[in-house]
Tab-separated table of C-alpha atoms in Angstrom:
chain	number	residue	atom	x	y	z
A	22	UNK	CA	-96.299	55.377	67.698
A	23	UNK	CA	-95.314	53.658	70.635
A	24	UNK	CA	-98.399	52.330	71.535
A	25	UNK	CA	-98.812	51.424	68.629
A	26	UNK	CA	-95.936	48.796	68.831
A	27	UNK	CA	-97.542	48.010	71.706
A	28	UNK	CA	-100.650	46.329	70.044
A	29	UNK	CA	-97.966	44.972	67.755
A	30	UNK	CA	-96.273	42.564	69.751
A	31	UNK	CA	-99.815	41.771	70.900
A	32	UNK	CA	-101.471	41.249	67.879
A	33	UNK	CA	-98.993	40.191	65.625
A	34	UNK	CA	-98.554	36.364	63.843
A	35	UNK	CA	-96.745	34.163	62.852
A	36	UNK	CA	-97.559	34.623	59.335
A	37	UNK	CA	-95.536	37.872	58.495
A	38	UNK	CA	-92.399	36.126	60.943
A	39	UNK	CA	-92.750	32.878	58.509
A	40	UNK	CA	-90.295	31.166	55.973
A	41	UNK	CA	-89.820	33.866	53.125
A	42	UNK	CA	-88.546	30.382	51.060
A	43	UNK	CA	-91.964	29.806	50.139
A	44	UNK	CA	-92.520	32.879	48.674
A	45	UNK	CA	-89.475	33.556	46.408
A	46	UNK	CA	-88.993	31.965	42.551
A	47	UNK	CA	-85.806	30.384	41.388
A	48	UNK	CA	-84.314	31.958	38.577
A	49	UNK	CA	-81.554	30.371	36.641
A	50	UNK	CA	-78.999	31.808	35.938
A	51	UNK	CA	-77.508	32.124	31.994
A	52	UNK	CA	-75.056	34.729	29.722
A	53	UNK	CA	-77.616	36.565	28.918
A	54	UNK	CA	-77.313	39.716	26.257
A	55	UNK	CA	-79.481	43.042	27.120
A	56	UNK	CA	-78.958	44.137	23.093
A	57	UNK	CA	-82.045	41.730	22.700
A	58	UNK	CA	-84.515	43.478	24.506
A	59	UNK	CA	-82.655	46.461	25.110
A	60	UNK	CA	-81.390	49.662	23.181
A	61	UNK	CA	-78.069	49.475	23.805
A	62	UNK	CA	-74.938	47.061	22.602
A	63	UNK	CA	-74.524	44.001	22.709
A	64	UNK	CA	-73.750	43.359	26.437
A	65	UNK	CA	-73.074	39.969	27.554
A	66	UNK	CA	-73.182	38.904	31.535
A	67	UNK	CA	-73.158	36.457	33.097
A	68	UNK	CA	-75.802	35.854	35.763
A	69	UNK	CA	-75.587	32.897	38.555
A	70	UNK	CA	-78.722	30.804	39.404
A	71	UNK	CA	-80.663	33.264	42.548
A	72	UNK	CA	-83.502	33.019	44.165
A	73	UNK	CA	-85.831	36.282	44.585
A	74	UNK	CA	-89.169	37.185	46.423
A	75	UNK	CA	-92.079	37.335	44.419
A	76	UNK	CA	-92.863	40.021	46.607
A	77	UNK	CA	-92.202	43.893	47.698
A	78	UNK	CA	-91.762	43.650	51.690
A	79	UNK	CA	-94.528	45.031	53.341
A	80	UNK	CA	-95.549	47.104	55.804
A	81	UNK	CA	-96.059	44.595	58.269
A	82	UNK	CA	-92.770	42.658	57.257
A	83	UNK	CA	-90.842	45.288	58.555
A	84	UNK	CA	-92.182	46.448	61.567
A	85	UNK	CA	-92.451	42.981	62.727
A	86	UNK	CA	-88.619	43.225	62.392
A	87	UNK	CA	-88.439	46.883	64.266
A	88	UNK	CA	-90.400	44.875	67.106
A	89	UNK	CA	-88.343	41.583	67.161
A	90	UNK	CA	-85.029	43.654	67.180
A	91	UNK	CA	-85.872	47.096	68.893
A	92	UNK	CA	-84.474	48.481	65.884
A	93	UNK	CA	-84.692	52.101	64.984
A	94	UNK	CA	-89.399	53.489	65.401
A	95	UNK	CA	-90.373	52.664	61.930
A	96	UNK	CA	-91.727	56.331	61.013
A	97	UNK	CA	-92.099	58.351	58.989
A	98	UNK	CA	-89.303	61.234	57.831
A	99	UNK	CA	-90.610	63.004	55.486
A	100	UNK	CA	-92.943	65.737	56.891
A	101	UNK	CA	-94.697	66.214	53.497
A	102	UNK	CA	-95.897	62.464	53.356
A	103	UNK	CA	-97.918	61.056	56.461
A	104	UNK	CA	-97.206	56.973	57.019
A	105	UNK	CA	-99.951	55.361	55.990
A	106	UNK	CA	-101.127	57.599	53.616
A	107	UNK	CA	-98.159	56.792	52.229
A	108	UNK	CA	-98.705	52.824	53.388
A	109	UNK	CA	-102.332	52.600	53.972
A	110	UNK	CA	-102.502	48.277	54.455
A	111	UNK	CA	-100.908	45.613	55.755
A	112	UNK	CA	-99.044	45.095	53.271
A	113	UNK	CA	-97.974	47.331	50.950
A	114	UNK	CA	-94.316	47.500	50.323
A	115	UNK	CA	-92.447	49.122	53.012
A	116	UNK	CA	-91.493	52.519	52.385
A	117	UNK	CA	-89.487	55.249	54.248
A	118	UNK	CA	-86.803	52.141	54.263
A	119	UNK	CA	-82.904	53.228	53.374
A	120	UNK	CA	-80.307	50.900	52.128
A	121	UNK	CA	-79.119	50.319	55.225
A	122	UNK	CA	-82.396	49.695	56.656
A	123	UNK	CA	-83.155	47.008	54.237
A	124	UNK	CA	-79.738	45.439	54.412
A	125	UNK	CA	-79.968	45.358	58.686
A	126	UNK	CA	-83.515	43.254	58.141
A	127	UNK	CA	-82.079	40.712	55.318
A	128	UNK	CA	-78.996	40.119	57.692
A	129	UNK	CA	-82.377	39.163	60.332
A	130	UNK	CA	-84.416	36.944	58.167
A	131	UNK	CA	-80.358	35.848	56.780
A	132	UNK	CA	-80.857	34.349	60.895
A	133	UNK	CA	-84.390	33.381	61.498
A	134	UNK	CA	-83.445	30.788	57.858
A	135	UNK	CA	-80.506	29.526	59.729
A	136	UNK	CA	-78.509	30.993	57.082
A	137	UNK	CA	-75.745	32.873	56.938
A	138	UNK	CA	-75.435	36.463	56.718
A	139	UNK	CA	-74.113	38.788	54.259
A	140	UNK	CA	-73.623	42.646	55.201
A	141	UNK	CA	-71.018	43.350	57.715
A	142	UNK	CA	-71.480	46.843	58.806
A	143	UNK	CA	-67.795	48.932	59.509
A	144	UNK	CA	-68.050	51.551	61.923
A	145	UNK	CA	-67.833	53.561	58.879
A	146	UNK	CA	-71.222	54.121	58.375
A	147	UNK	CA	-70.131	50.650	55.077
A	148	UNK	CA	-71.714	47.901	54.377
A	149	UNK	CA	-69.105	44.568	53.501
A	150	UNK	CA	-70.723	42.195	51.656
A	151	UNK	CA	-70.418	38.073	51.066
A	152	UNK	CA	-71.184	37.712	48.662
A	153	UNK	CA	-71.164	34.134	49.068
A	154	UNK	CA	-73.061	33.520	51.198
A	155	UNK	CA	-76.308	31.711	51.554
A	156	UNK	CA	-78.029	34.186	53.358
A	157	UNK	CA	-80.836	36.708	52.145
A	158	UNK	CA	-80.014	40.323	50.089
A	159	UNK	CA	-81.043	42.258	47.892
A	160	UNK	CA	-81.020	41.575	43.892
A	161	UNK	CA	-77.865	43.831	41.432
A	162	UNK	CA	-79.606	45.456	38.881
A	163	UNK	CA	-77.909	43.017	36.669
A	164	UNK	CA	-79.976	40.935	38.876
A	165	UNK	CA	-83.594	42.060	38.846
A	166	UNK	CA	-83.359	43.797	34.961
A	167	UNK	CA	-82.799	39.932	34.136
A	168	UNK	CA	-85.356	38.996	36.299
A	169	UNK	CA	-88.353	41.598	34.961
A	170	UNK	CA	-87.726	40.345	31.553
A	171	UNK	CA	-88.083	37.129	32.601
A	172	UNK	CA	-84.750	35.117	32.757
A	173	UNK	CA	-82.943	32.300	30.551
A	174	UNK	CA	-87.062	31.909	29.405
A	175	UNK	CA	-87.614	35.080	28.292
A	176	UNK	CA	-88.605	33.977	24.512
A	177	UNK	CA	-91.531	36.547	23.993
A	178	UNK	CA	-92.700	39.967	25.510
A	179	UNK	CA	-94.645	39.309	28.484
A	180	UNK	CA	-96.000	42.632	28.829
A	181	UNK	CA	-97.430	43.302	25.227
A	182	UNK	CA	-100.546	41.106	26.593
A	183	UNK	CA	-100.667	43.489	29.057
A	184	UNK	CA	-101.575	46.969	29.154
A	185	UNK	CA	-99.942	49.384	31.037
A	186	UNK	CA	-102.828	49.325	34.124
A	187	UNK	CA	-102.026	46.061	34.021
A	188	UNK	CA	-98.338	45.952	36.178
A	189	UNK	CA	-97.830	49.511	37.336
A	190	UNK	CA	-100.166	51.569	39.705
A	191	UNK	CA	-99.961	55.452	38.264
A	192	UNK	CA	-100.843	56.215	42.070
A	193	UNK	CA	-97.708	58.099	42.912
A	194	UNK	CA	-96.785	58.191	46.832
A	195	UNK	CA	-100.197	56.134	47.394
A	196	UNK	CA	-98.752	52.476	47.569
A	197	UNK	CA	-101.198	49.704	47.450
A	198	UNK	CA	-101.309	46.100	48.532
A	199	UNK	CA	-98.514	43.771	47.094
A	200	UNK	CA	-99.992	41.570	44.259
A	201	UNK	CA	-102.818	43.099	42.882
A	202	UNK	CA	-101.104	44.281	39.602
A	203	UNK	CA	-100.303	41.067	37.390
A	204	UNK	CA	-96.959	39.458	37.425
A	205	UNK	CA	-94.507	38.695	34.640
A	206	UNK	CA	-93.714	35.675	33.019
A	207	UNK	CA	-91.481	33.840	36.188
A	208	UNK	CA	-94.477	35.339	38.630
A	209	UNK	CA	-92.921	37.934	40.416
A	210	UNK	CA	-95.244	41.161	41.165
A	211	UNK	CA	-95.362	44.629	40.997
A	212	UNK	CA	-91.860	44.431	39.485
A	213	UNK	CA	-92.834	48.001	37.779
A	214	UNK	CA	-95.236	49.370	40.164
A	215	UNK	CA	-95.618	50.354	43.349
A	216	UNK	CA	-92.763	52.397	43.791
A	217	UNK	CA	-88.727	51.998	43.671
A	218	UNK	CA	-87.069	49.372	45.029
A	219	UNK	CA	-83.168	49.553	46.334
A	220	UNK	CA	-80.298	46.794	44.610
A	221	UNK	CA	-76.879	46.290	46.169
A	222	UNK	CA	-75.690	47.956	42.615
A	223	UNK	CA	-73.127	51.178	43.632
A	224	UNK	CA	-73.347	54.259	41.607
A	225	UNK	CA	-70.024	56.255	40.765
A	226	UNK	CA	-70.140	59.295	38.823
A	227	UNK	CA	-68.225	62.091	38.961
A	228	UNK	CA	-70.988	64.526	39.444
A	229	UNK	CA	-71.068	63.161	42.866
A	230	UNK	CA	-70.213	63.394	45.919
A	231	UNK	CA	-67.531	60.765	46.475
A	232	UNK	CA	-67.874	61.259	50.186
A	233	UNK	CA	-71.436	60.076	49.559
A	234	UNK	CA	-72.837	56.525	48.997
A	235	UNK	CA	-75.028	55.991	46.256
A	236	UNK	CA	-76.922	53.006	45.389
A	237	UNK	CA	-78.619	51.975	41.946
A	238	UNK	CA	-82.379	51.925	42.668
A	239	UNK	CA	-85.657	50.280	39.735
A	240	UNK	CA	-89.353	51.895	39.782
A	241	UNK	CA	-91.508	52.796	37.317
A	242	UNK	CA	-89.635	55.837	38.359
A	243	UNK	CA	-90.392	59.951	39.697
A	244	UNK	CA	-92.988	62.632	38.685
A	245	UNK	CA	-90.619	63.905	35.594
A	246	UNK	CA	-88.816	60.801	35.154
A	247	UNK	CA	-91.541	57.204	35.231
A	248	UNK	CA	-93.197	54.926	32.765
A	249	UNK	CA	-95.775	57.739	30.850
A	250	UNK	CA	-93.372	59.656	29.871
A	251	UNK	CA	-91.807	56.844	27.087
A	252	UNK	CA	-93.399	56.098	24.356
A	253	UNK	CA	-93.627	52.363	24.846
A	254	UNK	CA	-91.597	49.476	28.139
A	255	UNK	CA	-88.193	49.131	26.210
A	256	UNK	CA	-87.386	52.992	26.353
A	257	UNK	CA	-88.157	53.385	29.470
A	258	UNK	CA	-86.253	50.182	30.595
A	259	UNK	CA	-82.964	51.367	28.566
A	260	UNK	CA	-83.151	54.742	29.774
A	261	UNK	CA	-82.727	53.772	33.433
A	262	UNK	CA	-80.446	50.847	32.643
A	263	UNK	CA	-77.752	53.218	30.710
A	264	UNK	CA	-78.648	56.428	32.529
A	265	UNK	CA	-79.605	54.445	36.399
A	266	UNK	CA	-81.624	56.029	38.627
A	267	UNK	CA	-79.834	57.102	41.918
A	268	UNK	CA	-80.049	57.194	45.597
A	269	UNK	CA	-78.446	58.252	48.744
A	270	UNK	CA	-78.084	55.372	51.222
A	271	UNK	CA	-78.821	56.382	53.905
A	272	UNK	CA	-81.653	58.237	53.338
A	273	UNK	CA	-85.637	57.188	53.787
A	274	UNK	CA	-87.687	58.073	50.973
A	275	UNK	CA	-91.113	57.731	50.779
A	276	UNK	CA	-91.065	56.376	47.109
A	277	UNK	CA	-88.546	53.643	47.484
A	278	UNK	CA	-89.681	50.397	49.578
A	279	UNK	CA	-87.701	46.593	48.673
A	280	UNK	CA	-87.424	43.056	47.636
A	281	UNK	CA	-84.825	40.704	48.815
A	282	UNK	CA	-83.057	38.070	47.079
A	283	UNK	CA	-80.496	35.635	47.393
A	284	UNK	CA	-77.687	32.705	46.081
A	285	UNK	CA	-78.754	29.434	44.666
A	286	UNK	CA	-76.174	27.128	45.900
A	287	UNK	CA	-76.341	23.393	46.389
């Protein structure tokens, strides 16, 4: 792997280090009632304006971060899943990335774009969040669902015009190039395809260890809890919105990647 990084340093072009501002979508905030789409009781949330990336962060982009910062070597920690089998293309979504890794990537990207860092790592291996910073961060659970549905302009169910295969990758554990599936009404790709995604939202449950830090993750699910197990998309979205899929923040899962967001600050 070290030889691989030596080659990467020589041939990795500025294209994967380019300013991310051109690859993000502005999402106009509003007071939004999720019960208009999900099978839940009325639940209104006020959502501020924000930006969210069109695509998940790719293996190539994450590798550039690893090389430039001398971050922990990027490799598979799961012997059952080969690094390059899970991410066969350089523009496959970056998997084997923990929540903390994703936060570190966001901080690095903020500095490169002259933005204020959002995350501060404490001595207890926890993350403090500057909620008013203008830098890159992970989207929250509410922001992710709001963006997926189409934001303030979500008047129609955009997915009704598509086949499930148009926006969901059915191959679990092997993730293809970003942007191959159909986008949603905001122009966001792979929201329900190409793996799960970390969010910034904490999960607190009685049946989880209080000594461990869990985060909400979103996507097409894992075998036994995937979109194919439900009658339609809304039933699936409702289930994961209510039940909240959890992941341990320190673990590098072979099926969880991330996309980035940031506050829209005038």
